[in-house]
Coordinates of C-alpha atoms and ligand atoms in Angstrom, one line a residue:
X1 CA -21.7 -33.6 21.7
X2 CA -19.0 -34.6 24.3
X3 CA -15.9 -35.2 21.7
X4 CA -16.7 -31.8 19.8
X5 CA -14.1 -29.2 20.4
X6 CA -14.5 -25.9 19.0
X7 CA -11.5 -24.7 16.8
X8 CA -9.0 -22.6 18.9
X9 CA -9.4 -19.0 17.9
X10 CA -6.4 -17.7 16.0
X11 CA -5.5 -15.5 13.1
X12 CA -6.8 -18.1 10.5
X13 CA -10.3 -18.3 12.0
X14 CA -10.7 -14.5 13.1
X15 CA -9.0 -12.9 10.1
X16 CA -7.9 -15.1 7.1
X17 CA -11.4 -17.3 7.0
X18 CA -13.3 -13.9 7.1
X19 CA -11.2 -12.8 4.0
X20 CA -9.3 -9.9 5.8
X21 CA -5.6 -11.5 5.8
X22 CA -3.3 -9.2 3.9
X23 CA -0.7 -11.6 3.7
X24 CA 2.1 -10.0 5.7
X25 CA 3.4 -13.4 7.0
X26 CA 4.5 -12.0 10.5
X27 CA 2.1 -14.6 12.4
X28 CA 3.7 -17.5 10.3
X29 CA 7.1 -16.4 11.6
X30 CA 6.0 -15.9 14.9
X31 CA 3.6 -18.8 15.7
X32 CA 5.6 -21.0 18.3
X33 CA 3.3 -23.9 17.3
X34 CA 4.3 -23.6 13.8
X35 CA 0.9 -24.3 12.5
X36 CA 0.4 -21.3 10.2
X37 CA 1.7 -21.3 6.7
X38 CA 1.2 -18.8 4.0
X39 CA 0.7 -19.0 0.4
X40 CA -1.5 -17.3 -2.4
X41 CA -5.2 -17.8 -2.3
X42 CA -7.5 -18.3 -5.5
X43 CA -7.5 -14.3 -5.8
X44 CA -3.8 -14.4 -6.1
X45 CA -3.2 -12.8 -2.7
X46 CA -1.2 -14.1 0.2
X47 CA -3.4 -15.5 3.1
X48 CA -2.4 -17.8 6.0
X49 CA -3.8 -21.1 6.6
X50 CA -3.8 -23.3 9.7
X51 CA -2.0 -26.6 8.5
X52 CA -2.0 -28.5 11.6
X53 CA -4.6 -27.0 14.1
X54 CA -2.1 -27.6 16.8
X55 CA -2.0 -24.0 18.2
X56 CA -2.5 -23.4 22.0
X57 CA -5.5 -21.6 23.3
X58 CA -3.5 -19.4 25.8
X59 CA -1.0 -18.1 23.0
X60 CA -2.7 -15.6 20.7
X61 CA 0.3 -14.2 19.6
X62 CA -0.7 -14.2 15.9
X63 CA -4.0 -12.1 17.0
X64 CA -1.7 -9.7 18.6
X65 CA 0.4 -8.9 15.7
X66 CA -1.9 -8.9 12.9
X67 CA -2.5 -5.7 11.5
X68 CA -5.9 -6.5 10.6
X69 CA -7.2 -8.5 13.9
X70 CA -9.4 -6.8 16.5
X71 CA -7.1 -7.8 19.1
X72 CA -4.2 -5.4 18.5
X73 CA -3.7 -1.8 19.3
X74 CA -4.4 0.7 16.4
X75 CA -2.0 3.3 15.1
X76 CA -3.3 6.0 17.3
X77 CA -2.0 4.0 20.3
X78 CA 1.3 2.8 18.7
X79 CA 2.2 6.3 17.3
X80 CA 1.6 8.1 20.7
X81 CA 3.6 5.7 22.4
X82 CA 6.6 5.8 19.6
X83 CA 6.5 9.6 18.8
X84 CA 4.0 11.4 21.2
X85 CA 6.5 12.5 23.7
X86 CA 9.2 13.9 21.3
X87 CA 10.2 17.5 21.3
X88 CA 8.9 19.1 18.4
X89 CA 6.4 16.6 17.3
X90 CA 3.2 17.6 15.7
X91 CA 0.1 15.7 14.9
X92 CA -2.6 15.8 12.1
X93 CA -5.3 13.2 12.1
X94 CA -4.7 12.4 8.4
X95 CA -1.0 11.9 8.8
X96 CA -0.3 10.8 12.5
X97 CA 2.8 12.2 14.1
X98 CA 5.3 14.0 12.1
X99 CA 8.5 16.3 13.0
X100 CA 9.0 17.7 9.7
X101 CA 8.2 17.3 5.9
X102 CA 9.8 18.0 2.6
X103 CA 9.8 17.3 -1.1
X104 CA 13.3 16.3 -2.9
X105 CA 15.2 13.6 -4.7
X106 CA 18.3 11.8 -4.3
X107 CA 21.2 13.0 -6.3
X108 CA 23.3 10.0 -6.0
X109 CA 24.0 8.2 -9.4
X110 CA 21.1 5.7 -10.3
X111 CA 18.7 6.4 -7.5
X112 CA 16.3 9.0 -9.0
X113 CA 16.4 7.3 -12.3
X114 CA 15.6 3.7 -11.2
X115 CA 13.6 5.0 -8.2
X116 CA 9.7 4.8 -8.1
X117 CA 9.7 8.7 -7.5
X118 CA 12.8 10.4 -6.2
X119 CA 14.8 7.4 -5.0
X120 CA 14.9 9.0 -1.4
X121 CA 13.9 5.4 -0.2
X122 CA 17.0 3.8 -1.5
X123 CA 18.9 6.6 -0.5
X124 CA 17.9 6.5 2.9
X125 CA 18.6 2.6 3.4
X126 CA 22.1 3.1 2.0
X127 CA 22.6 5.9 4.1
X128 CA 21.7 3.8 7.3
X129 CA 24.1 1.0 6.1
X130 CA 26.9 3.2 5.3
X131 CA 26.7 5.2 8.4
X132 CA 26.9 1.8 10.4
X133 CA 23.5 2.2 12.0
X134 CA 21.9 -1.1 10.6
X135 CA 23.6 -4.3 9.4
X136 CA 20.9 -5.5 7.2
X137 CA 18.0 -3.9 5.5
X138 CA 14.7 -5.7 4.4
X139 CA 13.5 -4.6 1.1
X140 CA 11.7 -6.0 -1.9
X141 CA 12.9 -7.1 -5.2
X142 CA 12.3 -9.0 -8.3
X143 CA 13.0 -13.1 -7.8
X144 CA 12.8 -14.2 -11.6
X145 CA 10.4 -16.6 -10.2
X146 CA 7.2 -16.5 -12.4
X147 CA 4.9 -17.8 -9.5
X148 CA 6.4 -15.5 -7.0
X149 CA 7.9 -12.6 -8.8
X150 CA 8.6 -10.3 -5.9
X151 CA 9.9 -11.1 -2.5
X152 CA 11.3 -9.6 0.5
X153 CA 15.2 -10.3 1.3
X154 CA 17.7 -9.1 3.6
X155 CA 20.5 -6.8 1.8
X156 CA 23.7 -5.8 3.4
X157 CA 25.4 -4.2 0.3
X158 CA 24.4 -1.0 -1.5
X159 CA 24.2 -2.5 -4.8
X160 CA 21.8 -5.1 -3.3
X161 CA 19.6 -2.4 -2.0
X162 CA 20.0 -0.4 -5.5
X163 CA 18.6 -3.8 -7.3
X164 CA 15.5 -3.3 -5.1
X165 CA 14.5 0.1 -6.0
X166 CA 11.0 0.8 -7.4
X167 CA 7.4 0.2 -6.2
X168 CA 6.0 -3.4 -6.5
X169 CA 2.6 -3.7 -7.0
X170 CA 2.3 -7.3 -6.3
X171 CA 1.9 -9.1 -3.0
X172 CA 5.1 -9.9 -0.8
X173 CA 5.1 -11.4 2.6
X174 CA 7.7 -11.1 5.2
X175 CA 7.9 -14.2 7.1
X176 CA 11.3 -15.4 5.6
X177 CA 12.8 -12.2 6.5
X178 CA 11.5 -11.9 10.2
X179 CA 12.5 -15.4 10.7
X180 CA 15.9 -14.4 9.6
X181 CA 15.9 -11.3 12.2
X182 CA 14.8 -13.6 14.8
X183 CA 17.6 -16.2 14.3
X184 CA 20.3 -13.9 13.6
X185 CA 21.5 -11.2 16.3
X186 CA 21.8 -7.6 14.3
X187 CA 20.5 -4.3 13.6
X188 CA 18.1 -4.1 11.1
X189 CA 16.1 -1.6 9.2
X190 CA 12.8 -2.4 7.0
X191 CA 10.7 -1.1 4.4
X192 CA 7.1 -1.6 4.2
X193 CA 3.5 -0.8 3.4
X194 CA 1.6 0.9 6.3
X195 CA -0.3 -2.5 7.5
X196 CA 3.2 -3.9 7.3
X197 CA 4.9 -1.4 9.6
X198 CA 2.1 -1.9 12.0
X199 CA 2.4 -5.5 12.3
X200 CA 6.2 -5.1 12.7
X201 CA 5.7 -2.4 15.5
X202 CA 3.1 -4.9 17.0
X203 CA 5.7 -7.7 17.0
X204 CA 8.6 -5.7 18.4
X205 CA 6.3 -5.1 21.4
X206 CA 5.6 -8.7 22.0
X207 CA 8.9 -10.3 20.8
X208 CA 11.8 -8.6 22.7
X209 CA 14.5 -9.9 20.2
X210 CA 12.8 -8.2 17.4
X211 CA 12.0 -5.0 19.5
X212 CA 15.8 -4.7 20.3
X213 CA 17.0 -5.7 16.3
X214 CA 14.8 -3.7 14.4
X215 CA 16.2 -0.3 14.3
X216 CA 14.4 1.8 11.8
X217 CA 11.0 1.2 9.7
X218 CA 10.4 3.2 6.5
X219 CA 6.8 3.2 5.4
X220 CA 5.5 3.6 1.9
X221 CA 2.4 5.7 1.5
X222 CA -0.1 3.3 0.4
X223 CA -3.5 3.8 -1.9
X224 CA -4.0 0.0 -2.1
X225 CA -2.1 -3.2 -2.4
X226 CA -2.9 -5.5 -5.8
X227 CA -3.4 -9.0 -6.0
X228 CA -1.0 -10.8 -8.4
X229 CA -3.7 -11.1 -11.2
X230 CA -3.6 -7.3 -11.6
X231 CA 0.0 -7.8 -13.2
X232 CA -1.6 -10.6 -15.4
X233 CA -4.3 -8.3 -16.3
X234 CA -2.0 -5.4 -17.5
X235 CA 0.1 -7.8 -19.3
X236 CA -2.9 -9.2 -21.1
X237 CA -4.1 -5.5 -21.9
X238 CA -0.9 -4.7 -23.5
X239 CA -1.0 -7.6 -25.9
X240 CA 1.3 -9.8 -23.6
X241 CA 0.3 -13.5 -22.7
X242 CA -0.7 -13.3 -18.9
X243 CA -0.4 -17.2 -18.9
X244 CA 3.4 -17.1 -19.1
X245 CA 4.3 -13.7 -17.4
X246 CA 7.7 -14.1 -16.1
X247 CA 8.8 -10.5 -14.7
X248 CA 7.4 -7.0 -14.1
X249 CA 8.8 -3.5 -13.7
X250 CA 5.9 -1.4 -12.1
X251 CA 7.6 2.1 -12.2
X252 CA 9.2 2.8 -15.5
X253 CA 10.0 6.5 -16.2
X254 CA 9.4 7.9 -19.7
X255 CA 11.2 11.3 -20.3
X256 CA 8.3 12.3 -22.7
X257 CA 5.6 11.8 -20.3
X258 CA 4.6 13.2 -17.1
X259 CA 5.7 11.5 -13.6
X260 CA 2.1 10.5 -13.1
X261 CA 2.0 8.7 -16.9
X262 CA 4.6 6.0 -15.9
X263 CA 4.7 2.8 -17.5
X264 CA 4.4 -0.9 -16.5
X265 CA 6.9 -3.2 -18.2
X266 CA 6.0 -6.9 -18.3
X267 CA 7.8 -9.7 -20.0
X268 CA 6.1 -13.1 -20.8
X269 CA 7.5 -16.0 -22.8
X270 CA 5.2 -17.2 -25.5
X271 CA 5.5 -20.8 -26.7
X272 CA 8.0 -20.9 -29.5
X273 CA 8.7 -17.1 -29.8
X274 CA 11.0 -16.5 -26.6
X275 CA 10.3 -13.4 -24.6
X276 CA 8.0 -10.7 -25.4
X277 CA 7.8 -7.3 -23.6
X278 CA 5.2 -4.9 -23.3
X279 CA 4.9 -1.5 -21.7
X280 CA 1.7 0.3 -20.8
X281 CA 1.3 3.4 -19.4
X282 CA -0.9 4.6 -16.5
X283 CA -3.1 6.5 -18.9
X284 CA -3.7 3.4 -21.3
X285 CA -6.3 1.6 -19.1
X286 CA -4.2 1.2 -15.8
X287 CA -5.5 4.4 -14.0
X288 CA -9.0 2.7 -14.2
X289 CA -8.0 -0.8 -13.3
X290 CA -6.3 0.8 -10.1
X291 CA -9.1 3.4 -9.2
X292 CA -12.0 1.2 -9.9
X293 CA -10.5 -1.2 -7.5
X294 CA -10.0 -4.4 -9.8
X295 CA -8.1 -7.0 -8.0
X296 CA -7.9 -5.0 -4.8
X297 CA -7.6 -7.3 -1.8
X298 CA -10.5 -7.5 0.7
X299 CA -8.3 -6.2 3.8
X300 CA -7.4 -2.9 1.5
X301 CA -11.0 -2.1 1.7
X302 CA -10.9 -1.7 5.4
X303 CA -7.7 0.1 5.9
X304 CA -7.5 3.5 7.5
X305 CA -3.9 4.5 7.5
X306 CA -2.7 6.4 4.6
X307 CA 0.8 7.5 5.5
X308 CA 2.3 4.7 7.2
X309 CA 1.8 6.4 10.7
X310 CA 3.9 4.0 12.9
X311 CA 7.2 4.4 10.5
X312 CA 10.2 6.5 11.4
X313 CA 9.6 8.1 8.3
X314 CA 7.1 7.8 5.3
X315 CA 7.6 8.2 1.5
X316 CA 5.2 9.0 -1.2
X317 CA 5.1 10.4 -4.7
X318 CA 4.9 14.2 -5.1
X319 CA 1.6 14.3 -6.6
X320 CA 1.1 18.0 -6.6
X321 CA 0.7 19.8 -9.9
X322 CA 4.0 21.7 -9.4
X323 CA 6.1 18.1 -9.2
X324 CA 4.0 15.8 -11.0
X325 CA 4.9 17.0 -14.5
X326 CA 8.5 16.2 -14.1
X327 CA 9.1 12.9 -15.3
X328 CA 12.4 12.3 -13.2
X329 CA 10.2 12.1 -10.2
X330 CA 10.0 13.8 -6.8
X331 CA 9.3 12.1 -3.5
X332 CA 7.7 13.7 -0.5
X333 CA 9.0 12.7 2.9
X334 CA 7.3 12.8 6.3
X335 CA 9.8 12.3 9.2
X336 CA 9.0 11.1 12.7
X337 CA 12.3 9.8 14.1
X338 CA 14.8 12.8 15.2
X339 CA 17.9 10.4 14.0
X340 CA 16.7 10.1 10.4
X341 CA 15.9 13.7 10.3
X342 CA 19.3 14.7 11.3
X343 CA 20.9 12.2 8.9
X344 CA 18.6 13.5 6.0
X345 CA 19.5 17.3 6.9
X346 CA 23.3 16.4 7.1
X347 CA 23.3 14.5 3.5
X348 CA 21.1 17.8 2.0
X349 CA 23.9 20.0 3.4
X350 CA 26.4 17.7 1.8
X351 CA 24.7 18.1 -1.6
X352 CA 24.0 14.2 -1.8
X353 CA 20.1 15.1 -1.7
X354 CA 17.9 17.6 -2.6
X355 CA 15.5 18.4 0.1
X356 CA 13.1 21.3 0.4
X357 CA 10.5 21.8 3.2
X358 CA 7.0 21.3 2.4
X359 CA 3.9 22.6 4.4
X360 CA 1.9 19.7 5.9
X361 CA -1.2 21.0 4.0
X362 CA 0.7 20.4 1.1
X363 CA 1.4 16.6 2.0
X364 CA -1.8 15.8 2.8
X365 CA -3.1 17.3 -0.5
X366 CA -0.8 15.4 -2.3
X367 CA -2.7 12.3 -1.3
X368 CA -6.3 13.5 -1.4
X369 CA -7.3 10.9 -3.4
X370 CA -6.1 8.0 -1.2
X371 CA -7.7 9.9 1.7
X372 CA -10.8 10.1 0.0
X373 CA -10.7 6.3 -0.7
X374 CA -9.4 5.4 2.9
X375 CA -11.0 7.7 5.2
X376 CA -14.2 9.3 3.4
X377 CA -15.4 5.8 1.8
X378 CA -14.5 3.6 4.6
X379 CA -17.6 3.8 6.7
X380 CA -19.9 3.3 3.6
X381 CA -17.6 0.0 2.5
X382 CA -18.2 -1.1 6.0
X383 CA -21.9 -0.7 5.8
X384 CA -22.0 -2.5 2.4
X385 CA -20.0 -5.6 4.2
X386 CA -22.2 -5.6 7.1
X387 CA -25.2 -5.6 4.8
X388 CA -23.7 -8.6 3.3
X389 CA -23.7 -10.2 6.9
X390 CA -19.9 -9.9 7.2
X391 CA -18.2 -9.0 10.4
X392 CA -15.3 -6.3 9.3
X393 CA -12.2 -5.3 11.1
X394 CA -12.4 -2.7 13.9
X395 CA -10.8 0.4 12.4
X396 CA -10.8 3.9 13.5
X397 CA -14.0 5.2 12.4
X398 CA -13.8 8.4 14.4
X399 CA -11.3 9.9 11.8
X400 CA -13.3 9.1 9.1
X401 CA -15.8 11.9 7.5
X402 CA -18.5 9.8 6.3
X403 CA -20.6 12.5 4.8
X404 CA -20.8 11.4 1.1
X405 CA -22.8 12.5 -1.8
X406 CA -25.3 10.2 -3.2
X407 CA -23.0 9.9 -6.4
X408 CA -20.1 8.9 -4.2
X409 CA -22.2 6.7 -2.2
X410 CA -22.9 4.7 -5.5
X411 CA -19.4 4.8 -6.8
X412 CA -18.4 3.2 -3.5
X413 CA -21.1 0.5 -4.3
X414 CA -19.9 0.0 -7.6
X415 CA -16.3 -0.3 -6.9
X416 CA -17.0 -2.6 -4.0
X417 CA -18.6 -4.9 -6.5
X418 CA -15.4 -4.8 -8.8
X419 CA -13.1 -5.5 -6.0
X420 CA -15.1 -8.4 -4.9
X421 CA -15.7 -10.1 -8.4
X422 CA -12.8 -9.2 -10.7
X423 CA -10.4 -12.0 -9.3
X424 CA -13.0 -14.7 -9.9
X425 CA -14.2 -13.3 -13.4
X426 CA -10.7 -13.0 -14.6
X427 CA -9.6 -16.8 -13.9
X428 CA -13.3 -17.9 -15.1
X429 CA -12.9 -16.0 -18.6
X430 CA -9.4 -17.6 -19.1
X431 CA -7.3 -14.5 -18.5
X432 CA -8.9 -13.2 -21.8
X433 CA -8.6 -9.5 -21.7
X434 CA -11.2 -8.8 -24.5
X435 CA -13.6 -10.7 -22.7
X436 CA -13.0 -9.4 -19.3
X437 CA -13.3 -5.9 -20.4
X438 CA -16.3 -6.5 -22.4
X439 CA -17.8 -8.0 -19.1
X440 CA -17.1 -5.1 -16.9
X441 CA -17.7 -2.5 -19.9
X442 CA -20.9 -1.3 -18.6
X443 CA -19.9 -1.3 -14.7
X444 CA -16.9 0.8 -15.8
X445 CA -18.7 3.1 -17.7
X446 CA -21.2 3.7 -14.8
X447 CA -18.2 4.4 -12.6
X448 CA -16.7 6.8 -14.8
X449 CA -19.9 8.8 -15.4
X450 CA -20.7 9.0 -11.8
X451 CA -17.1 10.3 -11.1
X452 CA -17.6 12.9 -13.6
X453 CA -20.9 14.1 -12.1
X454 CA -19.3 14.0 -8.7
X455 CA -16.4 16.0 -9.9
X456 CA -19.1 18.8 -11.5
X457 CA -21.1 18.7 -8.0
X458 CA -18.0 19.4 -6.1
X459 CA -17.2 22.1 -8.4
X460 CA -20.8 23.4 -8.2
X461 CA -20.7 23.3 -4.2
X462 CA -17.5 25.1 -4.1
X463 CA -18.7 27.9 -6.3
X464 CA -21.7 28.4 -4.3
X465 CA -19.9 28.4 -1.0
X466 CA -17.6 31.0 -2.5
X467 CA -20.7 33.2 -3.7
X468 CA -22.2 32.7 -0.2
X469 CA -19.2 33.9 1.8
X470 CA -18.9 36.9 -0.9
X471 CA -22.7 37.8 -0.9
X472 CA -23.4 37.2 2.9
X473 CA -20.1 38.7 4.6
Ligands
FAD1 C1 1.3 -0.8 -3.1 C2 1.9 0.6 -3.3 C3 1.0 1.5 -3.2 C4 1.3 2.7 -3.0 N1 0.4 3.8 -3.0 C5 0.9 4.9 -3.1 C6 -0.1 6.0 -3.2 O1 -1.4 5.9 -3.3 N2 0.6 7.5 -3.2 C7 1.8 7.7 -3.1 O2 2.3 8.8 -3.2 N3 2.8 6.6 -2.9 C8 2.3 5.3 -3.1 N4 3.2 4.2 -3.1 C9 4.7 4.8 -2.6 C10 5.4 5.1 -4.0 O3 5.0 4.2 -5.0 C11 6.8 5.1 -3.6 O4 7.2 3.9 -3.2 C12 7.4 6.0 -2.9 O5 7.4 7.5 -3.5 C13 8.9 6.0 -2.6 O6 9.5 6.4 -4.0 P1 11.4 6.2 -4.0 O7 11.7 6.7 -5.6 O8 11.6 7.2 -2.9 O9 11.5 4.7 -3.6 P2 12.6 3.9 -4.3 O10 14.2 4.6 -4.0 O11 12.3 3.4 -5.6 O12 12.4 2.6 -3.1 C14 11.5 1.8 -3.0 C15 11.6 1.0 -1.8 O13 10.5 0.4 -1.8 C16 10.5 -1.0 -1.4 N5 9.3 -1.7 -1.8 C17 8.6 -1.7 -3.3 N6 7.3 -2.2 -3.2 C18 7.3 -2.6 -2.0 C19 6.3 -3.4 -1.5 N7 5.0 -3.9 -1.8 N8 6.4 -3.7 -0.2 C20 7.4 -3.3 0.8 N9 8.5 -2.6 0.1 C21 8.4 -2.1 -1.3 C22 11.8 -1.5 -2.5 O14 12.4 -2.7 -1.8 C23 12.6 -0.2 -2.4 O15 13.5 -0.4 -1.3 C24 2.8 3.0 -3.2 C25 3.6 1.9 -3.1 C26 3.4 0.6 -3.1 C27 4.2 -0.5 -3.0

């Protein structure tokens, strides 16, 4: 046995090999041995690999900055350290810390029209740049490369930031932009999903240069990320060719539809026919692909952060009945950093943005579906994974209310099956939308029926509780 050496424990053995890498790429940028590389795995999700196996046992930096490792601090600890002592700060278990919250939109030309919701992320990034508070911002834009349709880049001009407007339901990774921040002195802002924000905060604590240089982190509320196969499947559902998909725009506004029924535009290039563009709306099947958890990365099944709790400000769609009908779009913003609050207040006074105060209860209500999936269903998913012999990432189960109805538990089991099987079946069936839909038809029908029954059950329980209050008090 003498010559056999156990592999060094690193993010590859502890996170990626177990299927929980979300592909943020931070570890790749920070690995001192340069042994980690990132690329798409067979499910179309970014994942790290250990190319040379040359890392040192005493290093562990990858495990300390990984948002899904068991060796890094959680959002509660990071949030407390960042915001816990600020004057006027408040806290809710669902949202983490916050100074204030509002609903609104940008009034600057093009921001709202091209933005995912109210265009307020683009507004804030431009404001940070124009006020001279940062030199560059890291955001995500389209590349024109069919293999990697979106990527992070560092922007130093407002028009570059504007070109990145909109939400990207496609994997992206940060190794290049974080590498850029490490190489070049400067002040940076970054926009990211909750797990990416957490990773950057962790990295800022371990790497002093990054800690000094990253001045602002803007978070996007996130229900789940999707693998790159999601775009292919939507393209095929709309009649396009998933094999030759070139470009995508995931949030196309339509003046004739509500904000929540946005379109996804996909451009493919079919042999001898030039480019073909298809537009598929949310209610034309995308809603089911999204909420039944087709092409959802395994890491997202174990995420408990809805509101990007460690970001300086978090941005989301105003999914409340009074706003979601307006096709122009409204954003809700949760602010944790006093400087960001002052900037936005000043811009509102100047008339550059619309900013109406919104109660925290309404902010939480706007994300009720996401909270259900991330906080209430997580313990059940952990149980299913453990049943299958998987060791799941440590998450804040103490924040999760695990009392689920029998219907809900069944839904979790079925959507777990969908997220586990959909990528493999999509590829095995040759990306043929017809065969794919036929194969999953019964499973999808069961999920739909159970959701309806669960909804009726919830209404009945609500009526019963109300009746009890009236009758017995
Ligand atoms: C995968 C994903 C899931 C989401 N889930 C929800 C949800 O469940 N509920 C909800 O209310 N909101 C969700 N959002 C956020 C929402 O879609 C909008 O991004 C948010 O309302 C801000 O809109 P805006 O008009 O202010 O932003 P814009 O002005 O359009 O600016 C958006 C900015 O986000 C950046 N960006 C886009 N995609 C990514 C990405 N994948 N990673 C990092 N940066 C990116 C762009 O570069 C741009 O700078 C999600 C976003 C993503 C990307």
